[in-house]
């Protein structure tokens, strides 16, 4: 990572500075610059971001509330690393929320929505061709969060975006069948484009359910904690 050229500004609004640090840390989590399970060095991060520890700690607290960071008395603050049970819980929540989001997006379908989702899928397909796994995971999250955005339900969108960040930071989806996922995304886009609300809802439900079962099965094969699927 390159050190920021920004220096602490004595008169800079504290809330705005904390928000900037929060945004920077979130980007570092998503990019993999900050690795799940690794302890965060406060002094190093403060120097890198060109801030004092006060806005850094404020950003830490916000990210802890969003389950992106975790704090323990003996370990300090570190990027949250999900257990297999937590991954299952995350998919269970997505299974309830995202089919509704797909249904609502189909209700509000327009040209801008179709174009934006099509562009994401085109990039996704190119990433699959060259087996760029990290980019595939990022584009998968972007496709899902964009559908939630077009649902026009801000509460739903904000929740799913946070889940997507957690999944990307933990590289969840690394073991998914990306070609199959791409075809399911294409079918979902067709249903949304046609304004077929029930079909969009059903496809999204089955897509997330299959992804959950596939991922948990593969992780259990790798000798991670067993969970009943």
Tab-separated table of C-alpha atoms in Angstrom:
chain	number	residue	atom	x	y	z
A	1	UNK	CA	0.000	0.000	0.000
A	2	UNK	CA	1.207	3.516	-0.736
A	3	UNK	CA	1.407	5.941	2.130
A	4	UNK	CA	-1.160	8.714	1.927
A	5	UNK	CA	0.133	12.223	1.284
A	6	UNK	CA	-2.682	13.635	3.373
A	7	UNK	CA	-1.676	15.159	6.708
A	8	UNK	CA	-3.904	15.611	9.746
A	9	UNK	CA	-5.735	18.935	9.569
A	10	UNK	CA	-6.287	20.497	13.012
A	11	UNK	CA	-9.451	22.299	11.933
A	12	UNK	CA	-10.865	19.502	9.828
A	13	UNK	CA	-14.299	18.399	10.912
A	14	UNK	CA	-13.873	15.307	13.097
A	15	UNK	CA	-16.948	13.528	11.769
A	16	UNK	CA	-15.908	14.078	8.145
A	17	UNK	CA	-12.387	12.868	8.875
A	18	UNK	CA	-13.684	9.772	10.646
A	19	UNK	CA	-15.941	9.068	7.656
A	20	UNK	CA	-12.995	9.366	5.276
A	21	UNK	CA	-10.941	6.960	7.390
A	22	UNK	CA	-13.932	4.608	7.596
A	23	UNK	CA	-14.293	4.629	3.791
A	24	UNK	CA	-10.560	4.041	3.298
A	25	UNK	CA	-10.495	1.124	5.738
A	26	UNK	CA	-13.535	-0.455	4.112
A	27	UNK	CA	-11.831	-0.273	0.700
A	28	UNK	CA	-8.729	-1.891	2.200
A	29	UNK	CA	-10.863	-4.706	3.621
A	30	UNK	CA	-12.640	-5.338	0.312
A	31	UNK	CA	-9.405	-5.252	-1.702
A	32	UNK	CA	-7.754	-7.771	0.604
A	33	UNK	CA	-5.172	-5.225	1.731
A	34	UNK	CA	-6.350	-5.989	5.268
A	35	UNK	CA	-6.577	-9.750	5.717
A	36	UNK	CA	-9.254	-11.492	7.854
A	37	UNK	CA	-7.804	-12.711	11.137
A	38	UNK	CA	-4.833	-10.337	11.102
A	39	UNK	CA	-4.391	-7.864	13.958
A	40	UNK	CA	-4.519	-4.210	12.901
A	41	UNK	CA	-1.591	-2.004	13.893
A	42	UNK	CA	-3.137	1.312	14.933
A	43	UNK	CA	0.033	3.385	14.602
A	44	UNK	CA	0.867	1.956	11.194
A	45	UNK	CA	-2.642	2.574	9.865
A	46	UNK	CA	-2.805	6.085	11.347
A	47	UNK	CA	0.498	6.971	9.672
A	48	UNK	CA	-0.551	5.401	6.386
A	49	UNK	CA	-3.844	7.305	6.309
A	50	UNK	CA	-2.302	10.536	7.585
A	51	UNK	CA	-4.543	10.845	10.639
A	52	UNK	CA	-4.353	10.719	14.414
A	53	UNK	CA	-5.674	7.746	16.342
A	54	UNK	CA	-8.915	9.517	17.305
A	55	UNK	CA	-10.643	9.312	13.876
A	56	UNK	CA	-9.063	5.898	13.351
A	57	UNK	CA	-10.660	4.538	16.528
A	58	UNK	CA	-13.999	6.120	15.581
A	59	UNK	CA	-13.815	4.323	12.223
A	60	UNK	CA	-12.843	1.091	14.002
A	61	UNK	CA	-15.938	1.320	16.198
A	62	UNK	CA	-18.223	1.830	13.208
A	63	UNK	CA	-16.705	-1.119	11.349
A	64	UNK	CA	-16.995	-3.280	14.473
A	65	UNK	CA	-20.722	-2.470	14.598
A	66	UNK	CA	-20.994	-3.595	10.965
A	67	UNK	CA	-19.214	-6.899	11.746
A	68	UNK	CA	-16.307	-6.053	9.447
A	69	UNK	CA	-13.865	-5.723	12.337
A	70	UNK	CA	-13.748	-7.532	15.655
A	71	UNK	CA	-12.219	-6.505	18.969
A	72	UNK	CA	-11.110	-8.789	21.788
A	73	UNK	CA	-9.260	-7.904	25.015
A	74	UNK	CA	-6.289	-10.146	24.274
A	75	UNK	CA	-5.973	-9.725	20.502
A	76	UNK	CA	-6.872	-6.106	19.857
A	77	UNK	CA	-8.739	-5.177	16.670
A	78	UNK	CA	-8.635	-7.365	13.581
A	79	UNK	CA	-10.571	-7.997	10.380
A	80	UNK	CA	-13.399	-10.376	11.170
A	81	UNK	CA	-12.870	-13.924	9.965
A	82	UNK	CA	-16.106	-15.849	9.555
A	83	UNK	CA	-16.640	-19.323	10.940
A	84	UNK	CA	-18.507	-21.912	8.900
A	85	UNK	CA	-21.567	-21.384	11.103
A	86	UNK	CA	-21.444	-17.634	10.456
A	87	UNK	CA	-21.182	-18.233	6.707
A	88	UNK	CA	-24.304	-20.410	6.908
A	89	UNK	CA	-26.095	-17.732	8.936
A	90	UNK	CA	-25.137	-15.106	6.376
A	91	UNK	CA	-26.583	-17.157	3.539
A	92	UNK	CA	-29.750	-17.802	5.555
A	93	UNK	CA	-30.315	-14.054	5.861
A	94	UNK	CA	-29.566	-13.491	2.180
A	95	UNK	CA	-32.040	-16.246	1.334
A	96	UNK	CA	-34.786	-14.235	3.014
A	97	UNK	CA	-33.841	-10.791	1.708
A	98	UNK	CA	-32.527	-11.069	-1.833
A	99	UNK	CA	-35.476	-12.864	-3.489
A	100	UNK	CA	-37.624	-9.949	-2.318
A	101	UNK	CA	-35.081	-7.522	-3.747
A	102	UNK	CA	-35.138	-9.296	-7.119
A	103	UNK	CA	-38.940	-9.229	-7.124
A	104	UNK	CA	-38.996	-5.502	-6.390
A	105	UNK	CA	-36.321	-4.776	-9.009
A	106	UNK	CA	-38.474	-6.525	-11.629
A	107	UNK	CA	-41.369	-4.284	-10.609
A	108	UNK	CA	-39.279	-1.171	-11.293
A	109	UNK	CA	-37.383	-2.366	-14.381
A	110	UNK	CA	-36.148	0.289	-16.817
A	111	UNK	CA	-33.489	0.716	-19.475
A	112	UNK	CA	-30.838	2.032	-17.098
A	113	UNK	CA	-31.226	-0.982	-14.835
A	114	UNK	CA	-30.938	-3.468	-17.692
A	115	UNK	CA	-27.874	-1.703	-19.100
A	116	UNK	CA	-26.070	-1.515	-15.759
A	117	UNK	CA	-26.730	-5.151	-14.872
A	118	UNK	CA	-25.767	-6.261	-18.394
A	119	UNK	CA	-22.458	-4.403	-18.151
A	120	UNK	CA	-21.661	-6.115	-14.851
A	121	UNK	CA	-22.435	-9.536	-16.321
A	122	UNK	CA	-20.248	-8.824	-19.349
A	123	UNK	CA	-17.332	-8.056	-17.030
A	124	UNK	CA	-18.208	-11.119	-14.953
A	125	UNK	CA	-18.108	-13.327	-18.046
A	126	UNK	CA	-14.688	-11.986	-19.039
A	127	UNK	CA	-13.377	-12.617	-15.517
A	128	UNK	CA	-14.677	-16.202	-15.669
A	129	UNK	CA	-12.907	-16.764	-19.004
A	130	UNK	CA	-9.518	-15.843	-17.541
A	131	UNK	CA	-10.284	-17.364	-14.125
A	132	UNK	CA	-9.743	-14.093	-12.230
A	133	UNK	CA	-11.277	-15.400	-9.011
A	134	UNK	CA	-11.035	-12.245	-6.902
A	135	UNK	CA	-12.610	-10.162	-9.659
A	136	UNK	CA	-15.352	-12.777	-10.073
A	137	UNK	CA	-16.191	-12.537	-6.372
A	138	UNK	CA	-16.219	-8.730	-6.503
A	139	UNK	CA	-18.455	-8.642	-9.591
A	140	UNK	CA	-20.787	-11.245	-8.105
A	141	UNK	CA	-21.248	-9.019	-5.065
A	142	UNK	CA	-21.723	-5.960	-7.290
A	143	UNK	CA	-24.395	-7.716	-9.375
A	144	UNK	CA	-26.365	-8.686	-6.281
A	145	UNK	CA	-26.032	-5.298	-4.579
A	146	UNK	CA	-27.043	-3.519	-7.806
A	147	UNK	CA	-30.245	-5.547	-7.971
A	148	UNK	CA	-30.967	-4.540	-4.379
A	149	UNK	CA	-30.299	-0.905	-5.307
A	150	UNK	CA	-32.861	-1.119	-8.102
A	151	UNK	CA	-35.406	-2.597	-5.686
A	152	UNK	CA	-35.758	0.997	-4.438
A	153	UNK	CA	-35.741	-0.263	-0.848
A	154	UNK	CA	-32.883	1.537	0.908
A	155	UNK	CA	-33.057	-0.644	4.035
A	156	UNK	CA	-32.772	-3.810	1.969
A	157	UNK	CA	-29.960	-2.350	-0.118
A	158	UNK	CA	-27.881	-1.222	2.864
A	159	UNK	CA	-28.145	-4.603	4.582
A	160	UNK	CA	-27.170	-6.588	1.496
A	161	UNK	CA	-24.258	-4.270	0.670
A	162	UNK	CA	-22.838	-4.869	4.135
A	163	UNK	CA	-23.226	-8.647	3.712
A	164	UNK	CA	-21.478	-8.440	0.340
A	165	UNK	CA	-18.513	-6.601	1.840
A	166	UNK	CA	-18.179	-9.273	4.527
A	167	UNK	CA	-18.326	-12.007	1.888
A	168	UNK	CA	-15.779	-10.364	-0.394
A	169	UNK	CA	-13.370	-9.657	2.475
A	170	UNK	CA	-13.515	-13.319	3.508
A	171	UNK	CA	-13.256	-14.443	-0.135
A	172	UNK	CA	-16.534	-16.322	0.204
A	173	UNK	CA	-17.355	-17.664	-3.223
A	174	UNK	CA	-13.799	-18.796	-3.882
A	175	UNK	CA	-15.019	-22.379	-4.238
A	176	UNK	CA	-18.264	-21.654	-6.053
A	177	UNK	CA	-18.950	-22.965	-9.559
A	178	UNK	CA	-18.533	-19.703	-11.426
A	179	UNK	CA	-19.745	-20.878	-14.847
A	180	UNK	CA	-22.979	-22.138	-13.285
A	181	UNK	CA	-23.356	-18.920	-11.320
A	182	UNK	CA	-22.914	-16.876	-14.505
A	183	UNK	CA	-25.727	-18.752	-16.264
A	184	UNK	CA	-28.000	-18.273	-13.252
A	185	UNK	CA	-27.221	-14.550	-13.253
A	186	UNK	CA	-28.098	-14.345	-16.947
A	187	UNK	CA	-31.432	-16.099	-16.325
A	188	UNK	CA	-32.120	-13.724	-13.454
A	189	UNK	CA	-31.412	-10.708	-15.650
A	190	UNK	CA	-33.839	-12.011	-18.293
A	191	UNK	CA	-36.588	-12.415	-15.684
A	192	UNK	CA	-35.987	-8.921	-14.301
A	193	UNK	CA	-35.837	-7.417	-17.816
A	194	UNK	CA	-39.173	-9.059	-18.641
A	195	UNK	CA	-40.707	-7.655	-15.461
A	196	UNK	CA	-41.507	-11.207	-14.352
A	197	UNK	CA	-41.530	-10.623	-10.607
A	198	UNK	CA	-42.309	-14.162	-9.465
A	199	UNK	CA	-39.741	-15.741	-11.762
A	200	UNK	CA	-37.072	-13.263	-10.643
A	201	UNK	CA	-37.886	-14.038	-7.015
A	202	UNK	CA	-37.731	-17.807	-7.598
A	203	UNK	CA	-34.475	-17.714	-9.559
A	204	UNK	CA	-32.781	-15.596	-6.894
A	205	UNK	CA	-34.010	-17.923	-4.133
A	206	UNK	CA	-32.725	-21.036	-5.897
A	207	UNK	CA	-29.463	-19.316	-6.837
A	208	UNK	CA	-28.604	-18.405	-3.246
A	209	UNK	CA	-29.816	-21.739	-1.867
A	210	UNK	CA	-27.633	-23.683	-4.324
A	211	UNK	CA	-24.630	-21.437	-3.653
A	212	UNK	CA	-25.026	-21.972	0.098
A	213	UNK	CA	-25.196	-25.751	-0.194
A	214	UNK	CA	-22.300	-25.921	-2.647
A	215	UNK	CA	-20.026	-23.659	-0.624
A	216	UNK	CA	-20.705	-25.290	2.738
A	217	UNK	CA	-20.233	-28.750	1.260
A	218	UNK	CA	-16.881	-27.824	-0.228
A	219	UNK	CA	-15.704	-26.134	2.955
A	220	UNK	CA	-16.706	-29.160	5.039
A	221	UNK	CA	-14.688	-31.374	2.686
A	222	UNK	CA	-11.695	-29.175	3.491
A	223	UNK	CA	-12.088	-30.240	7.139
A	224	UNK	CA	-13.651	-27.029	8.399
A	225	UNK	CA	-16.179	-27.193	11.223
A	226	UNK	CA	-19.083	-29.425	10.226
A	227	UNK	CA	-22.513	-27.887	9.919
A	228	UNK	CA	-25.784	-29.498	8.991
A	229	UNK	CA	-26.936	-28.040	5.660
